[in-house]
Short mmCIF file of C-alpha atoms in Angstrom, two decimals:
data_model
loop_
_atom_site.label_atom_id
_atom_site.label_comp_id
_atom_site.label_asym_id
_atom_site.label_seq_id
_atom_site.Cartn_x
_atom_site.Cartn_y
_atom_site.Cartn_z
CA MET L 26 111.54 -76.38 127.22
CA LYS L 27 110.55 -79.86 127.88
CA SER L 28 107.38 -78.76 129.90
CA LEU L 29 106.44 -76.32 127.00
CA LEU L 30 106.57 -79.29 124.69
CA ILE L 31 104.23 -81.35 126.95
CA ILE L 32 101.71 -78.47 127.22
CA ILE L 33 101.69 -78.19 123.38
CA THR L 34 101.20 -81.83 122.98
CA ALA L 35 98.31 -81.66 125.52
CA ILE L 36 96.57 -78.80 123.93
CA THR L 37 96.73 -80.62 120.53
CA THR L 38 95.50 -83.89 121.94
CA ILE L 39 92.62 -82.08 123.91
CA LEU L 40 91.57 -80.08 120.83
CA SER L 41 91.60 -83.10 118.54
CA SER L 42 89.54 -85.18 121.13
CA CYS L 43 87.07 -82.19 121.17
CA GLY L 44 86.56 -82.47 117.52
CA ASP L 45 86.02 -86.39 118.01
CA GLN L 46 83.47 -85.67 120.71
CA LYS L 47 81.56 -83.31 118.33
CA SER L 48 81.32 -85.88 115.67
CA ASN L 49 80.25 -88.48 118.28
CA THR L 50 77.44 -86.36 119.51
CA HIS L 51 76.50 -85.84 115.96
CA ASN L 52 76.23 -89.60 115.48
CA THR L 53 74.14 -90.08 118.57
CA ASP L 54 71.87 -87.36 117.26
CA LYS L 55 71.43 -89.23 114.15
CA ASN L 56 70.76 -92.37 116.11
CA SER L 57 68.14 -90.78 118.25
CA ASP L 58 66.63 -89.28 114.98
CA SER L 59 66.14 -92.80 113.54
CA LEU L 60 64.83 -93.83 117.07
CA ASN L 61 62.28 -91.14 116.76
CA ASN L 62 61.27 -92.09 113.36
CA SER L 63 60.66 -95.66 114.24
CA ARG L 64 58.75 -94.42 117.49
CA SER L 65 56.46 -92.13 115.32
CA LYS L 66 56.00 -95.00 112.89
CA SER L 67 54.66 -97.15 115.69
CA ASP L 68 52.56 -94.07 116.87
CA THR L 69 50.86 -93.76 113.50
CA ALA L 70 49.79 -97.44 113.87
CA LYS L 71 48.36 -96.69 117.29
CA VAL L 72 46.55 -93.34 116.16
CA GLN L 73 43.31 -95.20 115.48
CA GLU L 74 43.18 -96.15 119.21
CA TYR L 75 43.20 -92.56 120.28
CA SER L 76 40.03 -90.50 119.96
CA LEU L 77 38.61 -87.46 121.53
CA ASN L 78 37.55 -89.61 124.34
CA ASP L 79 41.02 -90.05 125.46
CA VAL L 80 41.51 -86.22 125.36
CA THR L 81 38.42 -85.65 127.60
CA THR L 82 39.47 -88.56 129.94
CA ALA L 83 42.92 -86.93 130.44
CA TYR L 84 41.26 -83.55 131.00
CA LEU L 85 38.94 -84.89 133.53
CA GLN L 86 41.74 -86.57 135.37
CA LEU L 87 43.54 -83.29 135.36
CA LYS L 88 40.54 -81.46 136.70
CA ASN L 89 40.08 -83.97 139.43
CA ALA L 90 43.76 -83.67 140.51
CA LEU L 91 43.38 -79.97 140.61
CA VAL L 92 40.14 -80.29 142.71
CA SER L 93 42.03 -82.30 145.23
CA ASP L 94 44.93 -79.81 145.12
CA ASN L 95 47.20 -82.49 143.99
CA SER L 96 49.88 -80.87 141.51
CA LYS L 97 51.94 -83.97 141.16
CA GLU L 98 49.02 -85.86 139.72
CA ALA L 99 47.97 -82.86 137.69
CA ALA L 100 51.41 -82.95 136.17
CA SER L 101 51.05 -86.48 135.08
CA ALA L 102 47.69 -86.16 133.75
CA GLY L 103 49.08 -82.98 131.75
CA LYS L 104 51.49 -85.54 130.06
CA LYS L 105 48.60 -87.94 129.28
CA LEU L 106 46.67 -85.02 127.75
CA SER L 107 49.35 -83.86 125.47
CA ASP L 108 50.15 -87.62 124.48
CA ALA L 109 46.40 -87.97 123.63
CA MET L 110 46.31 -84.54 121.93
CA GLN L 111 49.28 -85.36 119.65
CA ALA L 112 48.04 -88.93 118.77
CA LEU L 113 44.34 -87.58 118.10
CA ASP L 114 43.32 -88.59 114.65
CA LYS L 115 41.96 -85.41 113.03
CA THR L 116 40.36 -87.43 110.24
CA SER L 117 37.66 -88.24 112.87
CA PHE L 118 36.61 -84.61 112.61
CA LYS L 119 34.16 -83.25 109.99
CA THR L 120 35.96 -80.79 107.61
CA ASP L 121 34.60 -77.67 109.36
CA HIS L 122 35.68 -78.99 112.58
CA GLU L 123 39.08 -79.65 111.34
CA LYS L 124 39.66 -75.83 111.22
CA LEU L 125 38.94 -75.69 115.08
CA TYR L 126 41.07 -78.69 115.66
CA ASN L 127 44.01 -76.91 113.86
CA GLU L 128 43.39 -73.88 115.75
CA VAL L 129 43.41 -75.36 119.21
CA LYS L 130 45.89 -78.33 118.85
CA ASP L 131 49.01 -76.41 119.64
CA ASP L 132 47.33 -74.38 122.27
CA ILE L 133 46.15 -77.36 124.18
CA ASN L 134 49.60 -78.99 123.78
CA ASP L 135 51.38 -75.99 125.15
CA HIS L 136 49.06 -75.76 128.13
CA ALA L 137 49.29 -79.55 128.77
CA GLU L 138 53.06 -79.40 128.69
CA HIS L 139 53.32 -76.33 130.98
CA ILE L 140 51.01 -78.22 133.48
CA ASN L 141 53.34 -81.41 133.15
CA SER L 142 56.71 -79.33 133.70
CA ASN L 143 55.35 -77.43 136.86
CA PRO L 144 54.62 -80.37 139.29
CA ASN L 145 55.35 -78.08 142.19
CA ASN L 146 53.47 -74.88 141.12
CA ILE L 147 49.81 -75.49 141.36
CA ASP L 148 49.03 -71.81 140.74
CA HIS L 149 50.74 -71.86 137.54
CA GLN L 150 49.08 -75.19 136.60
CA ARG L 151 45.65 -73.61 137.28
CA GLU L 152 46.40 -70.53 135.07
CA HIS L 153 47.02 -72.86 132.14
CA PHE L 154 44.04 -75.09 133.04
CA ASP L 155 41.84 -71.79 132.73
CA MET L 156 42.96 -71.35 129.06
CA LEU L 157 43.10 -75.04 128.39
CA SER L 158 39.43 -75.55 129.57
CA GLN L 159 38.00 -73.06 126.88
CA ASP L 160 39.90 -74.98 124.21
CA VAL L 161 38.69 -78.32 125.35
CA TYR L 162 35.15 -77.00 125.72
CA ASP L 163 35.09 -75.83 122.06
CA LEU L 164 36.43 -79.10 120.96
CA VAL L 165 33.90 -81.34 122.65
CA ASN L 166 31.05 -78.90 121.97
CA VAL L 167 31.37 -79.32 118.16
CA ALA L 168 32.59 -82.93 118.19
CA ARG L 169 30.13 -84.22 120.93
CA PRO L 170 31.61 -85.96 123.86
CA ALA L 171 31.38 -89.81 124.57
CA GLN L 172 29.78 -88.96 127.78
CA THR L 173 27.66 -86.22 129.18
CA LEU L 174 29.67 -83.27 130.44
CA TYR L 175 28.96 -80.20 132.29
CA LYS L 176 30.27 -76.72 131.64
CA ASP L 177 30.75 -75.13 135.11
CA TYR L 178 31.71 -71.46 135.88
CA CYS L 179 33.72 -70.06 138.55
CA PRO L 180 32.96 -66.24 138.93
CA MET L 181 35.86 -65.52 141.18
CA TYR L 182 39.06 -66.78 139.36
CA ASN L 183 41.06 -64.55 137.04
CA ASN L 184 40.64 -61.45 139.14
CA LYS L 185 36.80 -61.93 139.12
CA LYS L 186 36.85 -62.16 135.29
CA GLY L 187 35.65 -65.63 135.82
CA ALA L 188 36.63 -69.06 134.38
CA VAL L 189 35.08 -72.11 132.93
CA TRP L 190 35.73 -75.83 133.42
CA LEU L 191 34.33 -79.16 132.26
CA SER L 192 33.12 -81.90 134.71
CA GLU L 193 31.61 -85.19 134.42
CA THR L 194 29.41 -84.71 137.35
CA LYS L 195 26.47 -82.30 137.86
CA GLU L 196 27.88 -81.62 141.39
CA ILE L 197 30.15 -78.61 141.72
CA LYS L 198 33.79 -79.23 142.60
CA ASN L 199 35.96 -76.26 141.87
CA PRO L 200 39.36 -77.04 140.34
CA TYR L 201 40.50 -73.40 140.58
CA TYR L 202 40.49 -73.19 144.45
CA GLY L 203 40.49 -76.83 145.59
CA LYS L 204 39.41 -77.35 149.03
CA LYS L 205 39.51 -73.77 149.84
CA MET L 206 36.32 -73.12 147.96
CA LEU L 207 35.24 -76.70 146.79
CA THR L 208 31.50 -76.07 146.10
CA CYS L 209 31.91 -72.56 144.76
CA GLY L 210 30.57 -72.15 141.21
CA GLU L 211 27.56 -72.90 138.97
CA VAL L 212 26.50 -75.29 136.15
CA LYS L 213 26.23 -73.21 132.91
CA GLU L 214 25.41 -75.76 130.34
CA GLU L 215 24.87 -79.49 129.86
CA ILE L 216 26.82 -80.90 126.85
CA LYS L 217 24.94 -84.09 125.83
CA LYS L 218 26.80 -86.83 124.18
CA MET S 29 106.48 -79.10 139.48
CA SER S 30 104.47 -79.25 142.60
CA ILE S 31 100.90 -80.75 142.44
CA LYS S 32 99.37 -77.36 143.09
CA LYS S 33 101.10 -75.89 140.25
CA LYS S 34 100.20 -78.72 138.02
CA ILE S 35 96.56 -78.45 138.86
CA GLY S 36 96.71 -74.68 138.44
CA LEU S 37 98.28 -75.17 134.98
CA GLY S 38 95.70 -77.94 134.09
CA LEU S 39 92.74 -75.64 135.17
CA MET S 40 94.21 -72.79 132.95
CA LEU S 41 94.59 -75.19 130.11
CA VAL S 42 91.01 -76.27 130.20
CA PHE S 43 89.88 -72.65 130.51
CA PHE S 44 91.99 -71.91 127.47
CA VAL S 45 90.72 -74.83 125.44
CA ILE S 46 86.97 -74.23 126.21
CA GLN S 47 87.22 -70.85 124.64
CA PHE S 48 87.39 -72.45 121.27
CA ILE S 49 84.02 -74.18 121.65
CA ARG S 50 81.63 -71.35 120.69
CA PRO S 51 77.86 -71.87 120.38
CA ASP S 52 76.06 -70.54 117.26
CA ARG S 53 74.79 -66.97 117.59
CA ASN S 54 71.26 -65.96 117.60
CA VAL S 55 71.35 -63.42 114.85
CA ASN S 56 68.85 -63.63 111.95
CA PRO S 57 67.43 -61.40 109.14
CA TYR S 58 64.23 -59.49 109.86
CA SER S 59 61.11 -61.60 110.13
CA ASN S 60 57.77 -60.52 108.68
CA ALA S 61 55.91 -62.61 111.37
CA GLU S 62 56.97 -60.15 113.91
CA ILE S 63 54.41 -59.24 116.50
CA SER S 64 54.21 -55.61 115.41
CA THR S 65 52.97 -56.81 111.95
CA VAL S 66 50.05 -58.68 113.57
CA LEU S 67 49.00 -56.58 116.46
CA ASN S 68 48.93 -52.92 116.63
CA LEU S 69 51.73 -52.23 119.11
CA PRO S 70 52.23 -48.63 120.36
CA THR S 71 55.80 -47.50 120.02
CA ASN S 72 56.50 -47.24 123.67
CA VAL S 73 55.15 -50.76 124.48
CA ASP S 74 57.22 -52.06 121.47
CA GLY S 75 60.24 -50.32 122.82
CA VAL S 76 59.80 -51.74 126.34
CA LEU S 77 59.38 -55.29 124.94
CA LYS S 78 62.47 -55.03 122.82
CA ASN S 79 64.51 -53.76 125.65
CA THR S 80 63.26 -56.27 128.29
CA CYS S 81 62.40 -59.41 126.34
CA TYR S 82 63.96 -59.77 123.08
CA ASP S 83 67.39 -60.89 124.00
CA CYS S 84 65.81 -64.31 124.71
CA HIS S 85 62.42 -64.07 123.03
CA SER S 86 63.27 -63.15 119.44
CA ASN S 87 65.55 -64.13 116.62
CA ASN S 88 68.12 -61.55 117.30
CA THR S 89 70.06 -61.09 120.60
CA ASN S 90 72.01 -58.26 121.49
CA TYR S 91 75.02 -60.06 123.04
CA PRO S 92 76.84 -58.71 126.04
CA TRP S 93 80.70 -58.77 126.10
CA TYR S 94 80.90 -61.86 128.40
CA SER S 95 79.12 -63.98 125.97
CA ASN S 96 82.64 -64.27 124.30
CA ILE S 97 83.89 -65.90 127.36
CA GLN S 98 83.05 -69.57 127.99
CA PRO S 99 81.26 -71.13 129.76
CA ALA S 100 79.23 -67.90 130.09
CA GLY S 101 78.41 -67.97 126.29
CA TRP S 102 76.97 -71.58 126.72
CA PHE S 103 74.53 -70.64 129.59
CA LEU S 104 73.21 -67.79 127.48
CA ALA S 105 72.89 -69.93 124.43
CA ARG S 106 70.78 -72.46 126.59
CA HIS S 107 68.62 -69.71 128.00
CA ILE S 108 67.96 -68.19 124.54
CA LYS S 109 67.07 -71.52 123.05
CA LYS S 110 64.56 -72.14 125.73
CA GLY S 111 63.20 -68.65 125.81
CA LYS S 112 62.56 -68.76 121.96
CA GLU S 113 60.79 -72.21 122.26
CA GLU S 114 58.54 -70.78 124.88
CA LEU S 115 57.68 -67.53 123.08
CA ASN S 116 59.16 -65.86 120.04
CA PHE S 117 58.02 -62.31 119.29
CA ASN S 118 59.51 -62.48 115.81
CA GLU S 119 57.33 -65.46 114.95
CA PHE S 120 54.26 -64.34 116.60
CA ASP S 121 52.19 -64.36 113.34
CA THR S 122 52.85 -68.09 113.13
CA TYR S 123 50.62 -68.82 116.19
CA SER S 124 46.89 -69.58 115.82
CA GLN S 125 44.84 -66.71 117.34
CA ARG S 126 44.08 -68.72 120.41
CA ARG S 127 47.65 -69.38 120.94
CA MET S 128 48.36 -65.63 120.49
CA ILE S 129 45.89 -64.93 123.40
CA SER S 130 47.36 -67.73 125.43
CA LYS S 131 50.87 -66.38 124.90
CA LEU S 132 49.84 -62.88 125.83
CA LYS S 133 48.11 -64.13 129.02
CA SER S 134 51.23 -65.96 129.90
CA VAL S 135 53.28 -62.79 129.37
CA LEU S 136 50.99 -60.94 131.66
CA ASN S 137 51.01 -63.50 134.24
CA SER S 138 54.77 -63.94 134.37
CA ILE S 139 55.32 -60.08 134.49
CA LYS S 140 52.54 -59.98 137.36
CA ASP S 141 54.18 -62.66 139.34
CA GLY S 142 57.66 -61.27 138.71
CA SER S 143 58.94 -64.63 137.19
CA MET S 144 59.99 -62.51 134.15
CA PRO S 145 62.28 -60.96 133.24
CA LEU S 146 64.46 -63.56 134.89
CA LEU S 147 66.46 -62.33 137.98
CA SER S 148 69.72 -63.73 136.63
CA TYR S 149 69.14 -61.61 133.53
CA THR S 150 68.30 -58.33 135.06
CA LEU S 151 71.20 -58.51 137.51
CA LEU S 152 73.54 -58.18 134.72
CA HIS S 153 71.30 -56.08 132.43
CA GLY S 154 70.05 -53.30 134.80
CA ASN S 155 68.51 -51.40 132.03
CA ALA S 156 66.15 -54.39 131.28
CA ARG S 157 64.60 -54.20 134.58
CA PHE S 158 60.98 -52.80 134.43
CA SER S 159 60.42 -49.40 135.90
CA GLU S 160 57.00 -49.29 137.68
CA ARG S 161 55.70 -47.00 134.91
CA ASN S 162 56.81 -49.35 132.22
CA LYS S 163 55.46 -52.37 133.91
CA ALA S 164 51.99 -50.69 134.31
CA LEU S 165 52.20 -49.56 130.59
CA VAL S 166 52.94 -53.13 129.33
CA GLN S 167 50.31 -54.74 131.70
CA ASP S 168 47.61 -52.30 130.56
CA TRP S 169 48.33 -52.84 127.00
CA LEU S 170 48.45 -56.66 127.37
CA THR S 171 45.06 -56.58 129.33
CA SER S 172 43.29 -54.65 126.82
CA LYS S 173 44.80 -56.65 123.79
CA ILE S 174 43.67 -59.89 125.52
CA ASP S 175 40.16 -58.59 125.93
CA SER S 176 39.77 -57.39 122.45
CA LEU S 177 41.32 -60.46 120.84
CA SER S 178 39.09 -62.79 123.11
CA SER S 179 35.99 -60.89 121.98
CA GLN S 180 37.02 -61.48 118.39
CA LYS S 181 37.56 -65.12 118.92
CA LYS S 182 36.15 -67.18 116.08
CA THR S 183 33.10 -69.31 116.93
CA TYR S 184 32.56 -72.70 115.55
#
């Protein structure tokens, strides 16, 4: 009888402490919400500092990491890219370009985040880099890059369907195969600043 | 009471108590942003996707019996949340056209490399496993859809 009483008390204590815990997590949620708010406020203040140039810089860093088969560095460049993309000030785009911006924004972010969250899977990073490159190309093609870029083409990737990438140098360095096929590919277009 | 008995009783108590902590269920009304309203989905492809993917990639999960037993239900809830964030067939129409293409490409890639459906899922849901025929069916449809969507891509 005594032990039964102890068990019942224990259950009630645990149940009530569970309730407490729930409200506690709720509170911390609220706290982190307000934290996020203040963070996004400071982000808005910073928005002006971000431009398409930061997006291309992060993209090129990612490209060069893949050229050197460095998936860890590619992952961190992916993070930079999604940060730059999220903070990109769309008012810097002309109205007709804004449509394109809205169309590619989430897509670029998605790819950048996947690349960031797969630091040990370079094949997967390259799959996303392929889709990402087309978006970034369209973006810099309408908005003009801050530096001259080259649109390169690798005919082999994607089951020989081919894939493009952007580079800051005329010399071919293939990010899809790295050192396995470093100089494979061709320059398709020069995007002047 | 011996120590062993006490520990056993304690564990039973914990197990009993956690049964009361139940995650919210992924059950929602029909969505008109469903993939079949945007893309022309052949009935057999639609059927395979529903059977193999929808438990985690839609707004409605067909819950197995063990979801009522914790902590199994918690693991399921976490998987479903992550799955929906990644891709939600019921909200396909909310994606931009490019994103649709990217999502379809990712679906194709993950089916090809076997990362989807998750092994932990097919182990318990034998009927969600792809038959070779269904796998080819879905892959062919995806490939042709990706091509046709890509050729319609808006130019700026």
